[in-house]
Short mmCIF file of C-alpha atoms in Angstrom, two decimals:
data_model
loop_
_atom_site.label_atom_id
_atom_site.label_comp_id
_atom_site.label_asym_id
_atom_site.label_seq_id
_atom_site.Cartn_x
_atom_site.Cartn_y
_atom_site.Cartn_z
CA MET A 85 24.92 58.21 -1.40
CA PRO A 86 27.89 57.38 0.82
CA GLU A 87 31.18 56.59 -0.88
CA LEU A 88 33.35 53.50 -0.59
CA LEU A 89 37.05 54.26 -0.21
CA ILE A 90 39.66 51.56 -0.64
CA ASP A 91 42.83 52.10 1.36
CA PHE A 92 45.97 50.41 0.08
CA ILE A 93 49.08 50.34 2.22
CA SER A 94 51.99 49.96 -0.16
CA SER A 95 55.73 49.93 -0.48
CA LEU A 96 57.01 52.21 -3.24
CA ASP A 97 57.30 49.14 -5.50
CA GLY A 98 53.64 48.17 -5.03
CA TYR A 99 53.74 45.40 -2.42
CA ALA A 100 51.29 45.04 0.47
CA ALA A 101 53.80 43.13 2.60
CA ALA A 102 57.37 41.88 2.60
CA GLU A 103 59.02 38.81 4.09
CA GLY A 104 60.81 39.66 7.33
CA TRP A 105 59.59 43.28 7.47
CA PRO A 106 57.31 44.42 10.33
CA GLY A 107 53.81 45.70 9.63
CA TRP A 108 53.78 49.06 7.88
CA TRP A 109 57.47 48.34 7.34
CA GLY A 110 58.08 49.62 10.88
CA LEU A 111 57.55 53.21 9.74
CA GLU A 112 54.07 54.04 11.00
CA GLY A 113 54.07 57.30 12.90
CA PRO A 114 51.67 58.95 15.33
CA GLU A 115 50.20 61.31 12.72
CA TYR A 116 49.31 58.41 10.41
CA LEU A 117 48.04 56.15 13.19
CA ASP A 118 45.71 58.90 14.44
CA VAL A 119 43.90 58.76 11.09
CA LEU A 120 43.08 55.04 11.67
CA ALA A 121 42.13 55.24 15.37
CA GLY A 122 38.49 54.96 16.31
CA MET A 123 37.20 53.91 12.89
CA SER A 124 34.15 51.68 12.81
CA LYS A 125 35.06 48.31 11.33
CA VAL A 126 33.26 45.54 9.46
CA VAL A 127 34.97 42.15 9.28
CA PHE A 128 33.82 39.82 6.50
CA SER A 129 34.34 36.22 7.56
CA THR A 130 32.58 32.88 7.43
CA THR A 131 35.04 31.30 9.89
CA LEU A 132 35.03 33.79 12.78
CA SER A 133 32.24 33.98 15.34
CA GLY A 134 31.16 37.01 17.33
CA PRO A 135 31.40 38.96 19.35
CA LEU A 136 34.82 40.09 18.17
CA SER A 137 37.28 41.61 20.63
CA TRP A 138 38.10 44.63 18.42
CA ALA A 139 36.39 47.87 19.39
CA ASN A 140 33.78 49.31 17.01
CA THR A 141 33.65 46.08 14.97
CA GLN A 142 30.75 44.34 13.25
CA LEU A 143 31.06 40.77 11.92
CA VAL A 144 29.35 40.02 8.57
CA ALA A 145 29.18 36.46 7.22
CA GLN A 146 27.34 37.15 3.93
CA ASP A 147 28.87 37.76 0.50
CA PRO A 148 30.99 40.92 0.85
CA VAL A 149 30.00 42.41 -2.52
CA GLU A 150 26.29 42.12 -1.74
CA ALA A 151 26.79 43.30 1.84
CA VAL A 152 28.73 46.40 0.72
CA ARG A 153 26.13 47.14 -1.95
CA GLU A 154 23.41 47.07 0.75
CA MET A 155 25.56 49.12 3.14
CA LYS A 156 26.11 51.80 0.50
CA ASP A 157 22.35 51.98 -0.11
CA LYS A 158 21.54 52.31 3.60
CA ALA A 159 24.58 53.95 5.21
CA ALA A 160 24.60 57.55 6.36
CA LYS A 161 28.35 58.04 6.04
CA SER A 162 31.15 56.91 3.77
CA MET A 163 32.97 53.61 4.27
CA ARG A 164 36.60 52.52 3.90
CA THR A 165 38.33 49.21 3.39
CA ILE A 166 41.76 48.38 4.66
CA GLY A 167 43.24 44.93 4.37
CA SER A 168 42.17 42.18 2.02
CA LEU A 169 43.49 42.60 -1.50
CA THR A 170 40.98 40.01 -2.76
CA LEU A 171 38.07 41.92 -1.20
CA CYS A 172 39.25 45.22 -2.70
CA ARG A 173 39.61 43.66 -6.15
CA SER A 174 36.08 42.16 -5.91
CA LEU A 175 34.56 45.47 -4.84
CA LEU A 176 36.28 47.33 -7.70
CA LYS A 177 35.15 44.80 -10.31
CA ALA A 178 31.59 45.08 -8.94
CA GLY A 179 31.67 48.84 -9.53
CA LEU A 180 31.34 49.73 -5.85
CA VAL A 181 34.60 51.66 -5.34
CA ASP A 182 34.34 55.44 -5.44
CA ARG A 183 37.88 56.36 -4.38
CA PHE A 184 41.33 54.78 -3.94
CA ARG A 185 43.54 56.02 -1.11
CA VAL A 186 47.07 54.72 -1.56
CA VAL A 187 49.42 55.16 1.38
CA VAL A 188 52.98 54.78 0.12
CA PHE A 189 55.68 53.94 2.64
CA PRO A 190 59.21 55.00 1.65
CA VAL A 191 60.68 51.53 1.15
CA ILE A 192 61.45 49.32 -1.84
CA THR A 193 60.99 45.73 -0.77
CA GLY A 194 62.63 44.30 -3.88
CA SER A 195 63.31 40.60 -3.41
CA SER A 196 61.41 40.31 -0.10
CA GLY A 197 58.16 41.88 -1.36
CA ARG A 198 55.03 39.73 -1.48
CA GLU A 199 51.37 40.34 -2.28
CA ARG A 200 51.59 42.67 -5.26
CA ILE A 201 48.62 44.94 -4.78
CA TYR A 202 47.42 45.36 -8.34
CA ASP A 203 47.89 41.86 -9.76
CA GLY A 204 44.61 40.63 -11.24
CA TYR A 205 43.15 44.12 -11.61
CA PRO A 206 41.54 45.38 -14.79
CA ASP A 207 43.04 48.48 -16.41
CA VAL A 208 42.04 51.47 -14.28
CA ALA A 209 42.47 55.20 -14.95
CA LEU A 210 43.02 57.24 -11.79
CA ASP A 211 42.20 60.93 -11.37
CA MET A 212 44.09 62.40 -8.38
CA ILE A 213 41.92 64.45 -6.06
CA SER A 214 44.29 64.97 -3.11
CA SER A 215 47.62 64.12 -1.53
CA ARG A 216 49.10 64.47 1.95
CA THR A 217 52.33 63.66 3.76
CA PHE A 218 52.24 62.03 7.21
CA ASP A 219 55.07 62.07 9.71
CA GLY A 220 57.35 63.72 7.14
CA ARG A 221 57.76 60.51 5.12
CA ILE A 222 54.51 58.64 4.40
CA GLN A 223 52.58 59.79 1.32
CA LEU A 224 48.81 59.45 0.95
CA LEU A 225 47.52 59.73 -2.62
CA GLU A 226 43.77 59.83 -3.24
CA TYR A 227 42.21 59.00 -6.61
CA VAL A 228 38.84 58.48 -8.28
CA PRO A 229 39.04 55.23 -10.30
CA THR A 230 37.53 54.55 -13.72
CA ILE A 231 37.65 50.95 -14.92
CA LEU A 232 38.80 50.79 -18.54
CA ALA A 233 37.89 48.17 -21.12
CA GLY A 234 41.47 48.35 -22.40
CA PRO A 235 44.64 50.41 -22.28
CA PRO A 236 44.28 54.20 -22.12
CA GLY A 237 43.75 55.82 -25.50
CA THR A 238 41.29 53.20 -26.75
CA ASN A 239 38.39 55.46 -25.70
CA ARG A 240 36.53 52.52 -24.23
CA VAL A 241 35.21 52.68 -20.67
CA SER A 242 33.92 49.54 -19.02
CA ALA A 243 30.35 49.50 -17.75
#
């Protein structure tokens, strides 16, 4: 069965964005951008109407959790998310996430940081399966998540 990968783009202090900073904190490089180019995309929205102007993009208006569940059952290749923190949290809680890919940009946003990535998440144990450095400064960390029923050491794993 194809996997669902969640991609988080993060400052070192765990923020998805920061007030006054450009996207990707202005540090995206050609090596990292090449990884994103040409990906097929699915946009979940009940307010947009198609066709969308983005290349390789499909618009889906149904419940994202149910749509992703169906896509995983029918898809021939793995899927990735990038973007909505709410969507990622919903997919994790529904048990649909097979891997986390965290791309850490070398900045601490401190007082300007907004959208803390992991707020509202259950406790999750992460087993690292790979890492890579892009453009000599951007770190990609890849993990397999296991949702926990409580803090590590309680020996309880959520269903």
